[in-house]
Amino acid sequence: MLLIALLIAAAPMQTQAQMTRSAGSSYAQADAAMTAQWKRTYAYMKQRDGQDGSRGGGFGYAAALLESQRAWLKFRDTQCVIEGGQYAGGSAQGMTVAGCRTDLTKARTVQLKSMIWYQ
């Protein structure tokens, strides 16, 4: 117990501004990873469309994925406004929104990766 108290006391305290910047950086990294995965998944879907001649020119995977991504982005941003609303006007609002975006973006990255079925 004493060791935990000493570790906590020795840890530098962060200001809200620092925590918000850190949350923003985490979101930027998650967004970059999702964008890279989006490009791979979208290219894969375009390739599947080109190979799938049995349905009169392809199933439309790429178009469906694009529509899905646009809807997902709207969902993410709206959902995070709601979550940040619990601190509306407060100093934790920005950090909460960024944390929400990070979490949802990481989950979407995993989802996009799982759509590349045969690799």
PDB file of C-alpha atoms in Angstrom:
ATOM      1  CA  MET A   1       0.000   0.000   0.000  1.00  0.00           C
ATOM      2  CA  LEU A   2       2.828   2.382   0.863  1.00  0.00           C
ATOM      3  CA  LEU A   3       4.543   1.583  -2.428  1.00  0.00           C
ATOM      4  CA  ILE A   4       1.400   2.465  -4.385  1.00  0.00           C
ATOM      5  CA  ALA A   5       1.054   5.734  -2.509  1.00  0.00           C
ATOM      6  CA  LEU A   6       4.684   6.598  -3.264  1.00  0.00           C
ATOM      7  CA  LEU A   7       4.268   5.780  -6.951  1.00  0.00           C
ATOM      8  CA  ILE A   8       1.151   7.911  -7.194  1.00  0.00           C
ATOM      9  CA  ALA A   9       2.851  10.783  -5.386  1.00  0.00           C
ATOM     10  CA  ALA A  10       5.881  10.529  -7.684  1.00  0.00           C
ATOM     11  CA  ALA A  11       3.814  10.536 -10.860  1.00  0.00           C
ATOM     12  CA  PRO A  12       3.678  13.944 -12.500  1.00  0.00           C
ATOM     13  CA  MET A  13       0.241  15.505 -12.517  1.00  0.00           C
ATOM     14  CA  GLN A  14      -1.169  16.520 -15.861  1.00  0.00           C
ATOM     15  CA  THR A  15      -3.230  19.577 -16.524  1.00  0.00           C
ATOM     16  CA  GLN A  16      -6.549  19.236 -18.312  1.00  0.00           C
ATOM     17  CA  ALA A  17      -5.000  20.910 -21.351  1.00  0.00           C
ATOM     18  CA  GLN A  18      -2.230  18.289 -21.433  1.00  0.00           C
ATOM     19  CA  MET A  19      -4.726  15.445 -21.104  1.00  0.00           C
ATOM     20  CA  THR A  20      -6.837  16.928 -23.904  1.00  0.00           C
ATOM     21  CA  ARG A  21      -3.766  17.257 -26.154  1.00  0.00           C
ATOM     22  CA  SER A  22      -2.810  13.660 -25.376  1.00  0.00           C
ATOM     23  CA  ALA A  23      -6.322  12.473 -26.206  1.00  0.00           C
ATOM     24  CA  GLY A  24      -6.163  14.442 -29.457  1.00  0.00           C
ATOM     25  CA  SER A  25      -2.844  12.821 -30.359  1.00  0.00           C
ATOM     26  CA  SER A  26      -4.248   9.369 -29.642  1.00  0.00           C
ATOM     27  CA  TYR A  27      -7.193  10.124 -31.892  1.00  0.00           C
ATOM     28  CA  ALA A  28      -4.906  11.354 -34.695  1.00  0.00           C
ATOM     29  CA  GLN A  29      -2.944   8.091 -34.530  1.00  0.00           C
ATOM     30  CA  ALA A  30      -6.111   5.988 -34.524  1.00  0.00           C
ATOM     31  CA  ASP A  31      -7.504   7.984 -37.458  1.00  0.00           C
ATOM     32  CA  ALA A  32      -4.295   7.530 -39.470  1.00  0.00           C
ATOM     33  CA  ALA A  33      -4.401   3.776 -38.836  1.00  0.00           C
ATOM     34  CA  MET A  34      -8.050   3.615 -39.871  1.00  0.00           C
ATOM     35  CA  THR A  35      -7.376   5.631 -43.031  1.00  0.00           C
ATOM     36  CA  ALA A  36      -4.572   3.255 -44.012  1.00  0.00           C
ATOM     37  CA  GLN A  37      -6.810   0.240 -43.373  1.00  0.00           C
ATOM     38  CA  TRP A  38      -9.669   1.916 -45.261  1.00  0.00           C
ATOM     39  CA  LYS A  39      -7.449   2.239 -48.332  1.00  0.00           C
ATOM     40  CA  ARG A  40      -6.488  -1.448 -48.180  1.00  0.00           C
ATOM     41  CA  THR A  41     -10.065  -2.619 -47.636  1.00  0.00           C
ATOM     42  CA  TYR A  42     -11.482  -0.352 -50.329  1.00  0.00           C
ATOM     43  CA  ALA A  43      -8.882  -1.581 -52.836  1.00  0.00           C
ATOM     44  CA  TYR A  44      -9.759  -5.155 -51.909  1.00  0.00           C
ATOM     45  CA  MET A  45     -13.470  -4.492 -52.462  1.00  0.00           C
ATOM     46  CA  LYS A  46     -12.776  -2.881 -55.841  1.00  0.00           C
ATOM     47  CA  GLN A  47     -10.738  -5.928 -56.785  1.00  0.00           C
ATOM     48  CA  ARG A  48     -13.580  -8.252 -55.725  1.00  0.00           C
ATOM     49  CA  ASP A  49     -15.998  -6.220 -57.832  1.00  0.00           C
ATOM     50  CA  GLY A  50     -13.714  -6.628 -60.834  1.00  0.00           C
ATOM     51  CA  GLN A  51     -13.421 -10.387 -60.357  1.00  0.00           C
ATOM     52  CA  ASP A  52     -17.088 -11.027 -59.756  1.00  0.00           C
ATOM     53  CA  GLY A  53     -18.561 -11.095 -63.250  1.00  0.00           C
ATOM     54  CA  SER A  54     -21.301 -13.520 -62.332  1.00  0.00           C
ATOM     55  CA  ARG A  55     -23.539 -10.731 -61.116  1.00  0.00           C
ATOM     56  CA  GLY A  56     -23.415  -8.552 -64.193  1.00  0.00           C
ATOM     57  CA  GLY A  57     -20.383  -6.427 -63.444  1.00  0.00           C
ATOM     58  CA  GLY A  58     -19.799  -7.075 -59.793  1.00  0.00           C
ATOM     59  CA  PHE A  59     -21.710  -7.090 -56.592  1.00  0.00           C
ATOM     60  CA  GLY A  60     -20.978  -3.484 -55.691  1.00  0.00           C
ATOM     61  CA  TYR A  61     -18.730  -4.136 -52.713  1.00  0.00           C
ATOM     62  CA  ALA A  62     -16.735  -0.931 -53.126  1.00  0.00           C
ATOM     63  CA  ALA A  63     -19.801   1.288 -53.451  1.00  0.00           C
ATOM     64  CA  ALA A  64     -21.431  -0.366 -50.440  1.00  0.00           C
ATOM     65  CA  LEU A  65     -18.248   0.036 -48.399  1.00  0.00           C
ATOM     66  CA  LEU A  66     -18.001   3.715 -49.325  1.00  0.00           C
ATOM     67  CA  GLU A  67     -21.615   4.287 -48.316  1.00  0.00           C
ATOM     68  CA  SER A  68     -21.029   2.371 -45.095  1.00  0.00           C
ATOM     69  CA  GLN A  69     -17.941   4.420 -44.247  1.00  0.00           C
ATOM     70  CA  ARG A  70     -19.730   7.701 -44.821  1.00  0.00           C
ATOM     71  CA  ALA A  71     -22.590   6.615 -42.561  1.00  0.00           C
ATOM     72  CA  TRP A  72     -20.146   5.338 -39.953  1.00  0.00           C
ATOM     73  CA  LEU A  73     -18.247   8.655 -39.883  1.00  0.00           C
ATOM     74  CA  LYS A  74     -21.511  10.498 -39.279  1.00  0.00           C
ATOM     75  CA  PHE A  75     -22.422   8.022 -36.531  1.00  0.00           C
ATOM     76  CA  ARG A  76     -19.009   8.329 -34.864  1.00  0.00           C
ATOM     77  CA  ASP A  77     -18.992  12.095 -34.822  1.00  0.00           C
ATOM     78  CA  THR A  78     -22.587  12.356 -33.619  1.00  0.00           C
ATOM     79  CA  GLN A  79     -22.133   9.684 -30.954  1.00  0.00           C
ATOM     80  CA  CYS A  80     -19.067  11.451 -29.600  1.00  0.00           C
ATOM     81  CA  VAL A  81     -20.897  14.776 -29.413  1.00  0.00           C
ATOM     82  CA  ILE A  82     -23.450  13.015 -27.221  1.00  0.00           C
ATOM     83  CA  GLU A  83     -20.765  11.461 -25.020  1.00  0.00           C
ATOM     84  CA  GLY A  84     -18.927  14.766 -24.692  1.00  0.00           C
ATOM     85  CA  GLY A  85     -22.191  16.437 -23.787  1.00  0.00           C
ATOM     86  CA  GLN A  86     -21.959  15.151 -20.246  1.00  0.00           C
ATOM     87  CA  TYR A  87     -19.216  17.750 -19.789  1.00  0.00           C
ATOM     88  CA  ALA A  88     -20.778  20.421 -22.021  1.00  0.00           C
ATOM     89  CA  GLY A  89     -18.960  23.695 -21.565  1.00  0.00           C
ATOM     90  CA  GLY A  90     -16.430  22.112 -19.222  1.00  0.00           C
ATOM     91  CA  SER A  91     -12.752  21.528 -19.652  1.00  0.00           C
ATOM     92  CA  ALA A  92     -13.185  17.738 -19.964  1.00  0.00           C
ATOM     93  CA  GLN A  93     -15.535  17.950 -22.950  1.00  0.00           C
ATOM     94  CA  GLY A  94     -12.816  18.016 -25.618  1.00  0.00           C
ATOM     95  CA  MET A  95     -10.895  15.175 -24.006  1.00  0.00           C
ATOM     96  CA  THR A  96     -14.054  13.078 -23.746  1.00  0.00           C
ATOM     97  CA  VAL A  97     -14.962  13.644 -27.396  1.00  0.00           C
ATOM     98  CA  ALA A  98     -11.417  12.769 -28.506  1.00  0.00           C
ATOM     99  CA  GLY A  99     -11.414   9.632 -26.358  1.00  0.00           C
ATOM    100  CA  CYS A 100     -14.735   8.554 -27.801  1.00  0.00           C
ATOM    101  CA  ARG A 101     -13.495   9.118 -31.353  1.00  0.00           C
ATOM    102  CA  THR A 102     -10.336   7.152 -30.589  1.00  0.00           C
ATOM    103  CA  ASP A 103     -12.235   4.177 -29.202  1.00  0.00           C
ATOM    104  CA  LEU A 104     -14.784   4.054 -32.018  1.00  0.00           C
ATOM    105  CA  THR A 105     -12.110   4.595 -34.689  1.00  0.00           C
ATOM    106  CA  LYS A 106      -9.990   1.734 -33.355  1.00  0.00           C
ATOM    107  CA  ALA A 107     -13.043  -0.521 -33.401  1.00  0.00           C
ATOM    108  CA  ARG A 108     -13.819   0.523 -36.990  1.00  0.00           C
ATOM    109  CA  THR A 109     -10.243  -0.226 -38.015  1.00  0.00           C
ATOM    110  CA  VAL A 110     -10.641  -3.787 -36.728  1.00  0.00           C
ATOM    111  CA  GLN A 111     -13.962  -4.048 -38.535  1.00  0.00           C
ATOM    112  CA  LEU A 112     -12.472  -2.806 -41.817  1.00  0.00           C
ATOM    113  CA  LYS A 113      -9.617  -5.268 -41.495  1.00  0.00           C
ATOM    114  CA  SER A 114     -12.054  -8.126 -40.965  1.00  0.00           C
ATOM    115  CA  MET A 115     -13.721  -7.312 -44.289  1.00  0.00           C
ATOM    116  CA  ILE A 116     -10.690  -8.558 -46.188  1.00  0.00           C
ATOM    117  CA  TRP A 117     -11.958 -12.089 -46.191  1.00  0.00           C
ATOM    118  CA  TYR A 118      -9.307 -14.146 -47.929  1.00  0.00           C
ATOM    119  CA  GLN A 119      -5.980 -12.830 -46.717  1.00  0.00           C
TER     120      GLN A 119
END
